[in-house]
């Protein structure tokens, strides 16, 4: 049995194993969370006026030649030529696990830099998410994987360039969280289609025991401890107070009143999950300016949560303080009269991740005693049993490192890859699972002390701190170098003809 908290953008799509909880199968965390009590969440984000929505006919299967392989589904993509000069670069976002509008509306960096580069903007939706779903979904799930998705992007980009009569335009791919993983892998798998990749908050090392499985919860806990040691301690102690309700007569009724639930709770773990999701999600989106990615939140929301805890009356229980802090995540607007804790909603179409977590995206998560959460271990056997029960398949924990690599990544990529930016903010719980050191002169890591989950991909604001402005300047300079080198090589090739 499993627990889900936060996607990779990640996510963020987390599934872990704990007693009592009954979550969808797949022992790895989701990079973005399903929302609880999300009455005000909207499934369709608002896009800039100059984007057009289009659909591209994709083959169901790119890697075999059976009759079923040629079945067509229509892949959604968003395109803007508002800033484009024909022959200029094409900036492509490699869509993650959700509606493409959600990612486009939260990746303002690409729009901000498009005028400078006179770039065409394209956001491609990942197969089996949003509107990009084949007919007879249940019988075609076997075609939902990262390799098919990358092939989708390659085919769509080539077709688009041909239709625009701009086949010499250089392509740069961008992605955050799982989308960042895809961007990096796309550069490695399809170097003839893209000249470079910006992979933000991409946990490409969260596989096959490359990094400790406890890293995620350790970083969340450190974020809160850095904001306030008292805040960390209060949250850590609140779980024991919560467990008491499972032994009390009418405990669930009393807990429902304390948590202001819309309906009486049927299990204590539901309240535990609700609290945990609030703290992990907030750590992921601990942005320096107000944002509405996972939920409407103020700037540096972890600090705001800790202020609520620290300023609470001394006679209040730890659980009351933790509940008040979590309410910031679910009800910052103040519009919720009660919390619908038992019903998870999926406003951004994330459910396909459960299949991916049960097949290739095996990203084990555990929780140590040093964190502020209840400790637990990843149980591979239980994970396999749950996936067999739900989908009739077993996870392949070594497949991603077989297909894309990961072990000894520095030694491998310094002799093989080029033109990849790995950006990470150390307040992001997924940061320790990413590339944090330069691998070569052109595979570089931009690491910021206070950055959260793909902070750099968000739109610039007048209140952005200097460290974030500098990070984006460095990224733009690197992309500018890639494009300049490409056009220089192109001119030399044309002159040699």
Short mmCIF file of C-alpha atoms in Angstrom, two decimals:
data_model
loop_
_atom_site.label_atom_id
_atom_site.label_comp_id
_atom_site.label_asym_id
_atom_site.label_seq_id
_atom_site.Cartn_x
_atom_site.Cartn_y
_atom_site.Cartn_z
CA UNK A 1 0.00 0.00 0.00
CA UNK A 2 1.28 3.40 -0.90
CA UNK A 3 1.35 7.05 -0.22
CA UNK A 4 1.23 9.90 -2.66
CA UNK A 5 2.31 13.43 -1.92
CA UNK A 6 3.61 15.84 -4.40
CA UNK A 7 5.23 15.28 -10.25
CA UNK A 8 8.85 16.18 -11.39
CA UNK A 9 7.52 19.26 -12.07
CA UNK A 10 7.97 18.33 -10.61
CA UNK A 11 6.18 17.70 -10.12
CA UNK A 12 4.96 16.29 -8.51
CA UNK A 13 4.22 12.93 -8.91
CA UNK A 14 5.05 10.95 -5.86
CA UNK A 15 4.08 7.50 -4.76
CA UNK A 16 5.72 5.83 -1.78
CA UNK A 17 5.02 2.90 0.45
CA UNK A 18 3.52 3.28 3.92
CA UNK A 19 1.22 1.32 6.09
CA UNK A 20 -2.50 2.03 5.78
CA UNK A 21 -2.44 4.41 2.83
CA UNK A 22 -4.20 3.27 -0.32
CA UNK A 23 -2.69 5.15 -3.24
CA UNK A 24 -2.46 4.30 -6.90
CA UNK A 25 0.32 1.82 -7.66
CA UNK A 26 3.88 2.65 -8.63
CA UNK A 27 6.43 2.89 -5.85
CA UNK A 28 8.04 6.09 -7.06
CA UNK A 29 6.84 9.53 -6.28
CA UNK A 30 4.89 11.61 -8.72
CA UNK A 31 6.67 14.84 -9.61
CA UNK A 32 3.46 16.81 -9.17
CA UNK A 33 0.69 16.09 -6.71
CA UNK A 34 -2.97 15.49 -7.18
CA UNK A 35 -4.80 18.24 -5.37
CA UNK A 36 -7.01 17.66 -2.39
CA UNK A 37 -9.72 20.18 -1.61
CA UNK A 38 -9.18 21.85 -4.94
CA UNK A 39 -12.52 23.45 -5.62
CA UNK A 40 -10.95 26.49 -7.20
CA UNK A 41 -8.36 24.68 -9.34
CA UNK A 42 -8.77 25.10 -13.07
CA UNK A 43 -7.82 22.40 -15.52
CA UNK A 44 -7.13 24.82 -18.34
CA UNK A 45 -4.61 27.56 -17.75
CA UNK A 46 -4.81 30.87 -19.56
CA UNK A 47 -2.28 31.30 -22.36
CA UNK A 48 -0.80 34.41 -23.95
CA UNK A 49 -2.97 35.71 -26.75
CA UNK A 50 -0.54 34.85 -29.53
CA UNK A 51 -0.55 31.07 -29.07
CA UNK A 52 -2.48 28.84 -31.45
CA UNK A 53 -3.61 25.30 -30.64
CA UNK A 54 -2.89 22.64 -33.25
CA UNK A 55 -3.01 18.85 -33.52
CA UNK A 56 -0.51 16.57 -35.21
CA UNK A 57 -1.31 13.01 -36.40
CA UNK A 58 1.12 10.67 -34.64
CA UNK A 59 1.63 6.94 -35.06
CA UNK A 60 0.76 4.97 -31.96
CA UNK A 61 4.04 3.06 -32.13
CA UNK A 62 7.29 4.31 -33.66
CA UNK A 63 9.38 1.21 -33.02
CA UNK A 64 7.63 -1.67 -34.73
CA UNK A 65 5.89 -2.29 -38.02
CA UNK A 66 2.79 -4.18 -36.93
CA UNK A 67 -0.57 -2.99 -38.31
CA UNK A 68 -1.53 -1.57 -34.91
CA UNK A 69 1.61 0.60 -34.94
CA UNK A 70 0.10 2.75 -37.67
CA UNK A 71 -2.98 3.68 -35.68
CA UNK A 72 -3.18 7.45 -35.38
CA UNK A 73 -3.79 9.67 -32.39
CA UNK A 74 -3.76 13.44 -32.51
CA UNK A 75 -1.06 15.10 -30.47
CA UNK A 76 -1.81 18.58 -29.22
CA UNK A 77 0.74 21.36 -29.43
CA UNK A 78 0.77 25.11 -28.91
CA UNK A 79 2.64 27.39 -31.29
CA UNK A 80 3.46 31.08 -31.48
CA UNK A 81 5.22 32.79 -34.38
CA UNK A 82 4.63 36.21 -32.81
CA UNK A 83 8.36 36.90 -32.43
CA UNK A 84 9.69 34.59 -35.12
CA UNK A 85 11.90 35.54 -38.02
CA UNK A 86 11.86 32.83 -40.67
CA UNK A 87 15.10 30.91 -40.46
CA UNK A 88 15.39 31.88 -36.80
CA UNK A 89 15.60 29.39 -33.94
CA UNK A 90 12.75 27.21 -32.72
CA UNK A 91 12.29 26.85 -28.97
CA UNK A 92 10.45 23.64 -28.06
CA UNK A 93 9.09 22.65 -24.65
CA UNK A 94 9.14 18.86 -24.20
CA UNK A 95 5.83 18.34 -22.42
CA UNK A 96 5.58 16.47 -19.15
CA UNK A 97 2.85 14.51 -17.41
CA UNK A 98 -0.14 16.83 -17.71
CA UNK A 99 -2.09 19.31 -19.80
CA UNK A 100 0.28 21.31 -21.99
CA UNK A 101 -1.47 24.60 -21.16
CA UNK A 102 -0.47 24.16 -17.53
CA UNK A 103 3.20 23.97 -18.42
CA UNK A 104 3.05 26.70 -21.06
CA UNK A 105 1.45 29.14 -18.62
CA UNK A 106 4.19 28.41 -16.06
CA UNK A 107 7.18 28.58 -18.42
CA UNK A 108 7.31 32.31 -19.06
CA UNK A 109 11.09 32.25 -19.45
CA UNK A 110 10.70 30.99 -23.01
CA UNK A 111 8.31 33.83 -23.85
CA UNK A 112 10.58 36.35 -22.16
CA UNK A 113 13.61 35.45 -24.27
CA UNK A 114 11.82 34.76 -27.57
CA UNK A 115 12.01 38.41 -28.79
CA UNK A 116 15.78 38.51 -28.28
CA UNK A 117 16.29 35.40 -30.40
CA UNK A 118 13.34 36.03 -32.77
CA UNK A 119 12.30 32.49 -31.92
CA UNK A 120 9.32 30.34 -32.81
CA UNK A 121 7.74 28.90 -29.65
CA UNK A 122 6.30 25.37 -29.54
CA UNK A 123 4.90 23.50 -26.55
CA UNK A 124 4.21 19.82 -27.29
CA UNK A 125 1.86 17.79 -25.13
CA UNK A 126 3.11 14.40 -23.93
CA UNK A 127 1.29 11.40 -25.38
CA UNK A 128 -1.52 9.99 -23.18
CA UNK A 129 -1.87 13.27 -21.25
CA UNK A 130 -4.26 16.18 -21.69
CA UNK A 131 -6.03 15.88 -25.03
CA UNK A 132 -3.29 13.78 -26.66
CA UNK A 133 -4.84 10.41 -25.95
CA UNK A 134 -5.39 7.48 -28.32
CA UNK A 135 -8.78 5.83 -28.56
CA UNK A 136 -9.30 2.74 -26.41
CA UNK A 137 -6.90 4.06 -23.81
CA UNK A 138 -6.81 1.00 -21.57
CA UNK A 139 -5.67 -1.31 -24.38
CA UNK A 140 -2.97 1.04 -25.64
CA UNK A 141 -1.24 1.96 -22.36
CA UNK A 142 1.76 -0.12 -23.38
CA UNK A 143 2.66 2.70 -25.79
CA UNK A 144 2.92 5.24 -22.97
CA UNK A 145 6.62 5.60 -22.23
CA UNK A 146 9.42 8.13 -22.52
CA UNK A 147 10.97 6.61 -25.63
CA UNK A 148 7.75 6.89 -27.61
CA UNK A 149 7.31 10.44 -26.31
CA UNK A 150 10.77 11.49 -27.48
CA UNK A 151 10.10 9.98 -30.90
CA UNK A 152 6.83 11.95 -31.03
CA UNK A 153 8.74 15.17 -30.43
CA UNK A 154 11.34 14.33 -33.08
CA UNK A 155 8.75 13.55 -35.74
CA UNK A 156 6.61 16.59 -34.96
CA UNK A 157 9.61 18.94 -35.03
CA UNK A 158 10.84 17.60 -38.37
CA UNK A 159 7.39 17.90 -39.92
CA UNK A 160 6.92 21.40 -38.56
CA UNK A 161 10.24 22.60 -40.00
CA UNK A 162 9.38 21.12 -43.39
CA UNK A 163 5.94 22.73 -43.42
CA UNK A 164 7.46 26.10 -42.50
CA UNK A 165 10.15 25.73 -45.20
CA UNK A 166 12.68 26.43 -42.48
CA UNK A 167 14.57 23.16 -42.16
CA UNK A 168 17.84 24.93 -41.29
CA UNK A 169 16.35 26.57 -38.19
CA UNK A 170 18.19 25.44 -35.06
CA UNK A 171 16.06 23.83 -32.34
CA UNK A 172 16.63 24.29 -28.62
CA UNK A 173 14.54 22.17 -26.24
CA UNK A 174 13.42 23.23 -22.78
CA UNK A 175 11.81 21.29 -19.97
CA UNK A 176 11.21 21.30 -16.24
CA UNK A 177 10.94 18.32 -13.87
CA UNK A 178 10.03 15.22 -15.95
CA UNK A 179 9.96 17.57 -18.93
CA UNK A 180 13.54 18.50 -18.04
CA UNK A 181 14.51 14.84 -18.00
CA UNK A 182 12.96 14.49 -21.45
CA UNK A 183 14.79 17.59 -22.72
CA UNK A 184 18.17 16.21 -21.61
CA UNK A 185 17.44 12.76 -23.00
CA UNK A 186 16.18 14.29 -26.25
CA UNK A 187 19.49 16.09 -26.76
CA UNK A 188 21.36 12.83 -26.17
CA UNK A 189 19.07 10.69 -28.35
CA UNK A 190 18.37 13.17 -31.15
CA UNK A 191 21.43 15.46 -31.49
CA UNK A 192 20.65 15.86 -35.20
CA UNK A 193 17.32 17.50 -34.34
CA UNK A 194 18.21 19.75 -31.40
CA UNK A 195 21.39 21.75 -30.86
CA UNK A 196 20.96 22.03 -27.10
CA UNK A 197 18.75 21.50 -24.05
CA UNK A 198 17.86 23.40 -20.90
CA UNK A 199 16.89 20.75 -18.35
CA UNK A 200 15.57 22.46 -15.24
CA UNK A 201 15.03 20.51 -12.01
CA UNK A 202 15.49 17.24 -13.88
CA UNK A 203 15.95 14.31 -11.44
CA UNK A 204 17.64 12.03 -13.97
CA UNK A 205 19.65 10.31 -11.23
CA UNK A 206 16.64 9.18 -9.14
CA UNK A 207 16.94 5.67 -10.56
CA UNK A 208 18.67 2.40 -9.81
CA UNK A 209 20.10 3.51 -6.42
CA UNK A 210 22.33 6.20 -7.94
CA UNK A 211 21.38 8.65 -5.16
CA UNK A 212 19.95 7.97 -1.67
CA UNK A 213 16.20 7.38 -1.76
CA UNK A 214 15.75 9.56 1.34
CA UNK A 215 16.99 12.72 -0.41
CA UNK A 216 13.56 14.12 -1.23
CA UNK A 217 12.16 14.21 2.30
CA UNK A 218 15.51 15.29 3.73
CA UNK A 219 15.49 18.42 1.57
CA UNK A 220 11.87 19.26 2.40
CA UNK A 221 12.74 18.96 6.09
CA UNK A 222 15.87 21.08 5.71
CA UNK A 223 13.85 23.81 3.98
CA UNK A 224 11.56 24.06 6.99
CA UNK A 225 14.44 23.78 9.47
CA UNK A 226 16.25 26.64 7.70
CA UNK A 227 13.13 28.77 7.99
CA UNK A 228 12.64 27.95 11.68
CA UNK A 229 13.96 25.17 13.91
CA UNK A 230 10.81 25.45 16.02
CA UNK A 231 8.69 25.03 12.89
CA UNK A 232 10.58 21.85 11.98
CA UNK A 233 10.16 20.45 15.49
CA UNK A 234 6.44 21.25 15.67
CA UNK A 235 5.71 19.46 12.41
CA UNK A 236 7.88 16.49 13.43
CA UNK A 237 5.95 16.12 16.71
CA UNK A 238 2.52 16.59 15.14
CA UNK A 239 2.38 13.10 13.59
CA UNK A 240 2.33 11.39 16.99
CA UNK A 241 -0.51 13.65 18.12
CA UNK A 242 -2.36 12.77 14.95
CA UNK A 243 -1.98 9.02 15.52
CA UNK A 244 -3.73 9.33 18.90
CA UNK A 245 -7.04 9.91 17.09
CA UNK A 246 -6.92 6.37 15.70
CA UNK A 247 -7.19 4.97 19.25
CA UNK A 248 -9.82 7.40 20.56
CA UNK A 249 -13.53 6.69 20.78
CA UNK A 250 -15.13 8.95 18.15
CA UNK A 251 -11.58 9.88 17.16
CA UNK A 252 -12.37 10.28 13.48
CA UNK A 253 -15.31 12.53 14.26
CA UNK A 254 -13.15 14.71 16.49
CA UNK A 255 -10.36 14.82 13.92
CA UNK A 256 -12.85 15.81 11.22
CA UNK A 257 -13.92 18.78 13.34
CA UNK A 258 -10.31 19.78 14.01
CA UNK A 259 -9.47 19.65 10.30
CA UNK A 260 -12.74 21.34 9.24
CA UNK A 261 -13.52 18.58 6.76
CA UNK A 262 -16.56 18.81 4.50
CA UNK A 263 -17.36 15.15 5.30
CA UNK A 264 -16.30 12.98 8.20
CA UNK A 265 -12.99 11.22 7.63
CA UNK A 266 -12.89 7.44 7.24
CA UNK A 267 -9.24 7.02 8.22
CA UNK A 268 -6.55 8.96 10.07
CA UNK A 269 -4.02 8.46 7.28
CA UNK A 270 -6.11 10.73 5.04
CA UNK A 271 -5.40 13.65 7.36
CA UNK A 272 -1.74 12.64 7.49
CA UNK A 273 -1.53 12.60 3.70
CA UNK A 274 -3.27 15.98 3.52
CA UNK A 275 -0.70 17.54 5.83
CA UNK A 276 2.26 15.91 4.13
CA UNK A 277 1.14 17.02 0.67
CA UNK A 278 0.91 20.61 1.85
CA UNK A 279 4.45 20.60 3.24
CA UNK A 280 6.13 18.76 0.36
CA UNK A 281 4.33 20.72 -2.36
CA UNK A 282 5.09 24.01 -0.67
CA UNK A 283 8.79 23.16 -0.44
CA UNK A 284 8.79 22.41 -4.16
CA UNK A 285 7.20 25.72 -5.08
CA UNK A 286 9.02 27.87 -2.52
CA UNK A 287 9.37 30.62 -5.12
CA UNK A 288 10.72 34.09 -4.30
CA UNK A 289 7.60 35.77 -5.72
CA UNK A 290 3.86 34.98 -5.47
CA UNK A 291 2.84 32.14 -7.81
CA UNK A 292 -0.05 29.88 -8.73
CA UNK A 293 1.59 26.71 -10.05
CA UNK A 294 0.44 24.01 -7.64
CA UNK A 295 -1.77 26.41 -5.68
CA UNK A 296 -2.08 30.17 -5.12
CA UNK A 297 0.75 30.99 -2.70
CA UNK A 298 2.71 34.01 -1.45
CA UNK A 299 6.42 34.56 -1.97
CA UNK A 300 8.62 32.14 0.00
CA UNK A 301 5.61 30.17 1.30
CA UNK A 302 7.74 27.87 3.50
CA UNK A 303 8.73 30.90 5.56
CA UNK A 304 5.10 32.01 5.70
CA UNK A 305 4.03 28.58 6.95
CA UNK A 306 6.67 28.71 9.65
CA UNK A 307 5.57 32.19 10.70
CA UNK A 308 2.08 30.79 11.25
CA UNK A 309 3.50 28.03 13.45
CA UNK A 310 5.89 30.30 15.36
CA UNK A 311 3.29 32.97 16.02
CA UNK A 312 0.62 30.55 17.22
CA UNK A 313 -0.41 30.73 20.90
CA UNK A 314 1.95 28.73 23.10
CA UNK A 315 -0.87 26.67 24.57
CA UNK A 316 -1.86 25.35 21.14
CA UNK A 317 -1.04 21.74 20.26
CA UNK A 318 1.57 20.83 17.67
CA UNK A 319 -1.16 19.35 15.49
CA UNK A 320 -3.22 22.56 15.60
CA UNK A 321 -0.16 24.52 14.50
CA UNK A 322 0.64 22.08 11.70
CA UNK A 323 -2.96 22.22 10.50
CA UNK A 324 -2.94 26.02 10.48
CA UNK A 325 0.30 26.05 8.46
CA UNK A 326 -1.01 23.49 5.95
CA UNK A 327 -4.14 25.58 5.49
CA UNK A 328 -1.98 28.22 3.82
CA UNK A 329 -1.42 25.80 0.94
CA UNK A 330 -5.06 24.79 0.58
CA UNK A 331 -6.74 28.07 1.44
CA UNK A 332 -4.42 31.03 0.92
CA UNK A 333 -7.29 32.86 -0.76
CA UNK A 334 -9.50 32.33 2.29
CA UNK A 335 -12.40 31.14 0.13
CA UNK A 336 -12.69 27.57 1.47
CA UNK A 337 -15.25 27.01 4.22
CA UNK A 338 -14.29 23.36 4.63
CA UNK A 339 -11.69 20.93 3.32
CA UNK A 340 -12.64 17.97 1.12
CA UNK A 341 -9.73 15.89 2.33
CA UNK A 342 -10.88 12.47 1.14
CA UNK A 343 -11.43 13.40 -2.50
CA UNK A 344 -8.37 13.96 -4.64
CA UNK A 345 -8.90 15.89 -7.83
CA UNK A 346 -6.77 15.80 -10.96
CA UNK A 347 -7.19 19.23 -12.56
CA UNK A 348 -4.07 18.89 -14.70
CA UNK A 349 -4.53 15.36 -16.05
CA UNK A 350 -1.68 13.59 -14.22
CA UNK A 351 -3.12 10.08 -13.94
CA UNK A 352 -1.03 8.56 -16.72
CA UNK A 353 1.98 8.77 -14.42
CA UNK A 354 0.74 5.81 -12.38
CA UNK A 355 1.28 3.59 -15.42
CA UNK A 356 4.71 5.08 -16.04
CA UNK A 357 5.66 4.56 -12.39
CA UNK A 358 4.58 0.91 -12.71
CA UNK A 359 6.71 0.34 -15.80
CA UNK A 360 9.79 2.51 -16.44
CA UNK A 361 9.75 5.49 -14.04
CA UNK A 362 10.79 3.58 -10.95
CA UNK A 363 12.02 6.38 -8.68
CA UNK A 364 12.14 4.94 -5.15
CA UNK A 365 11.43 7.24 -2.22
CA UNK A 366 12.03 6.57 1.47
CA UNK A 367 11.95 8.74 4.57
CA UNK A 368 14.62 8.73 7.27
CA UNK A 369 14.38 9.43 10.99
CA UNK A 370 16.25 12.69 10.42
CA UNK A 371 13.36 14.19 8.46
CA UNK A 372 10.31 15.88 9.96
CA UNK A 373 8.01 13.19 8.54
CA UNK A 374 7.07 9.70 9.68
CA UNK A 375 9.90 7.38 8.58
CA UNK A 376 9.29 4.60 6.08
CA UNK A 377 11.26 2.43 3.67
CA UNK A 378 10.68 1.79 0.00
CA UNK A 379 9.34 -1.74 -0.47
CA UNK A 380 10.07 -3.04 -3.96
CA UNK A 381 8.09 -6.24 -3.41
CA UNK A 382 4.92 -4.41 -2.40
CA UNK A 383 5.41 -2.06 -5.32
CA UNK A 384 5.52 -4.99 -7.73
CA UNK A 385 2.45 -6.60 -6.18
CA UNK A 386 0.43 -3.39 -6.44
CA UNK A 387 1.40 -2.83 -10.07
CA UNK A 388 0.57 -6.42 -10.98
CA UNK A 389 -2.80 -6.06 -9.30
CA UNK A 390 -3.63 -2.75 -10.97
CA UNK A 391 -2.14 -3.16 -14.45
CA UNK A 392 -0.87 -6.71 -14.77
CA UNK A 393 2.74 -5.52 -15.20
CA UNK A 394 5.91 -5.46 -13.14
CA UNK A 395 8.12 -2.36 -12.83
CA UNK A 396 11.49 -2.47 -14.61
CA UNK A 397 13.78 -0.66 -12.15
CA UNK A 398 16.87 -0.84 -14.39
CA UNK A 399 15.30 0.17 -17.68
CA UNK A 400 15.84 3.95 -17.55
CA UNK A 401 19.54 3.61 -16.75
CA UNK A 402 19.83 1.03 -19.53
CA UNK A 403 18.08 3.26 -22.07
CA UNK A 404 19.47 6.68 -21.08
CA UNK A 405 22.34 6.05 -18.68
CA UNK A 406 22.91 7.63 -15.28
CA UNK A 407 25.61 5.59 -13.55
CA UNK A 408 29.01 7.32 -13.77
CA UNK A 409 27.30 10.08 -15.71
CA UNK A 410 30.30 12.43 -15.52
CA UNK A 411 32.67 9.92 -17.09
CA UNK A 412 30.18 8.99 -19.81
CA UNK A 413 28.90 12.40 -20.88
CA UNK A 414 32.20 14.26 -20.87
CA UNK A 415 33.25 12.03 -23.81
CA UNK A 416 29.89 11.91 -25.51
CA UNK A 417 27.36 14.70 -24.92
CA UNK A 418 27.36 18.47 -25.36
CA UNK A 419 25.18 21.56 -25.05
CA UNK A 420 23.05 20.67 -22.02
CA UNK A 421 22.26 22.99 -19.13
CA UNK A 422 21.22 21.28 -15.90
CA UNK A 423 19.72 23.88 -13.58
CA UNK A 424 18.76 23.17 -9.99
CA UNK A 425 17.75 25.13 -6.91
CA UNK A 426 18.94 23.56 -3.68
CA UNK A 427 15.63 24.24 -1.91
CA UNK A 428 13.91 21.98 -4.45
CA UNK A 429 13.33 18.50 -2.96
CA UNK A 430 14.27 17.02 -6.35
CA UNK A 431 17.60 18.84 -6.59
CA UNK A 432 19.76 16.09 -5.03
CA UNK A 433 18.55 13.73 -7.75
CA UNK A 434 19.85 16.00 -10.52
CA UNK A 435 23.23 16.94 -12.01
CA UNK A 436 24.86 19.46 -9.67
CA UNK A 437 28.38 19.78 -11.12
CA UNK A 438 29.75 20.71 -14.52
CA UNK A 439 30.49 17.64 -16.60
CA UNK A 440 32.34 19.41 -19.42
CA UNK A 441 32.71 22.88 -20.90
CA UNK A 442 29.34 22.50 -22.65
CA UNK A 443 27.43 20.28 -20.21
CA UNK A 444 27.10 22.63 -17.31
CA UNK A 445 25.25 22.85 -14.02
CA UNK A 446 23.73 26.10 -12.79
CA UNK A 447 22.98 25.64 -9.09
CA UNK A 448 21.35 28.26 -6.89
CA UNK A 449 21.16 28.13 -3.11
CA UNK A 450 17.60 29.43 -2.82
CA UNK A 451 15.98 28.14 -6.00
CA UNK A 452 12.93 25.85 -5.92
CA UNK A 453 11.39 23.55 -8.55
CA UNK A 454 12.33 24.97 -11.99
CA UNK A 455 12.20 28.53 -10.65
CA UNK A 456 14.31 29.71 -13.59
CA UNK A 457 11.63 28.71 -16.12
CA UNK A 458 9.03 30.99 -14.59
CA UNK A 459 8.29 34.37 -16.11
CA UNK A 460 10.47 37.25 -14.94
CA UNK A 461 8.92 39.73 -12.52
CA UNK A 462 10.05 43.07 -11.15
CA UNK A 463 10.52 41.48 -7.73
CA UNK A 464 12.87 38.68 -8.81
CA UNK A 465 15.99 38.47 -6.61
CA UNK A 466 19.38 39.19 -8.15
CA UNK A 467 20.54 35.55 -7.94
CA UNK A 468 17.62 34.51 -10.16
CA UNK A 469 18.27 37.28 -12.67
CA UNK A 470 21.90 36.24 -12.86
CA UNK A 471 21.01 32.57 -13.36
CA UNK A 472 18.77 33.47 -16.29
CA UNK A 473 21.45 35.74 -17.78
CA UNK A 474 23.88 32.83 -17.69
CA UNK A 475 21.35 30.52 -19.33
CA UNK A 476 20.61 33.03 -22.08
CA UNK A 477 24.33 33.51 -22.73
CA UNK A 478 24.83 29.77 -23.06
CA UNK A 479 21.89 29.38 -25.44
CA UNK A 480 23.15 32.36 -27.43
CA UNK A 481 26.53 30.64 -27.77
CA UNK A 482 24.92 27.43 -29.04
CA UNK A 483 22.91 29.30 -31.67
CA UNK A 484 25.85 31.45 -32.74
CA UNK A 485 28.06 28.37 -33.17
CA UNK A 486 25.32 26.66 -35.17
CA UNK A 487 24.90 29.55 -37.60
CA UNK A 488 28.67 29.84 -37.95
CA UNK A 489 28.90 26.14 -38.84
CA UNK A 490 25.97 26.54 -41.24
CA UNK A 491 27.67 29.40 -43.06
CA UNK A 492 30.90 27.46 -43.38
CA UNK A 493 29.00 24.50 -44.79
CA UNK A 494 27.22 26.67 -47.34
CA UNK A 495 30.47 28.38 -48.36
CA UNK A 496 32.14 25.02 -48.89
CA UNK A 497 29.52 23.93 -51.42
#
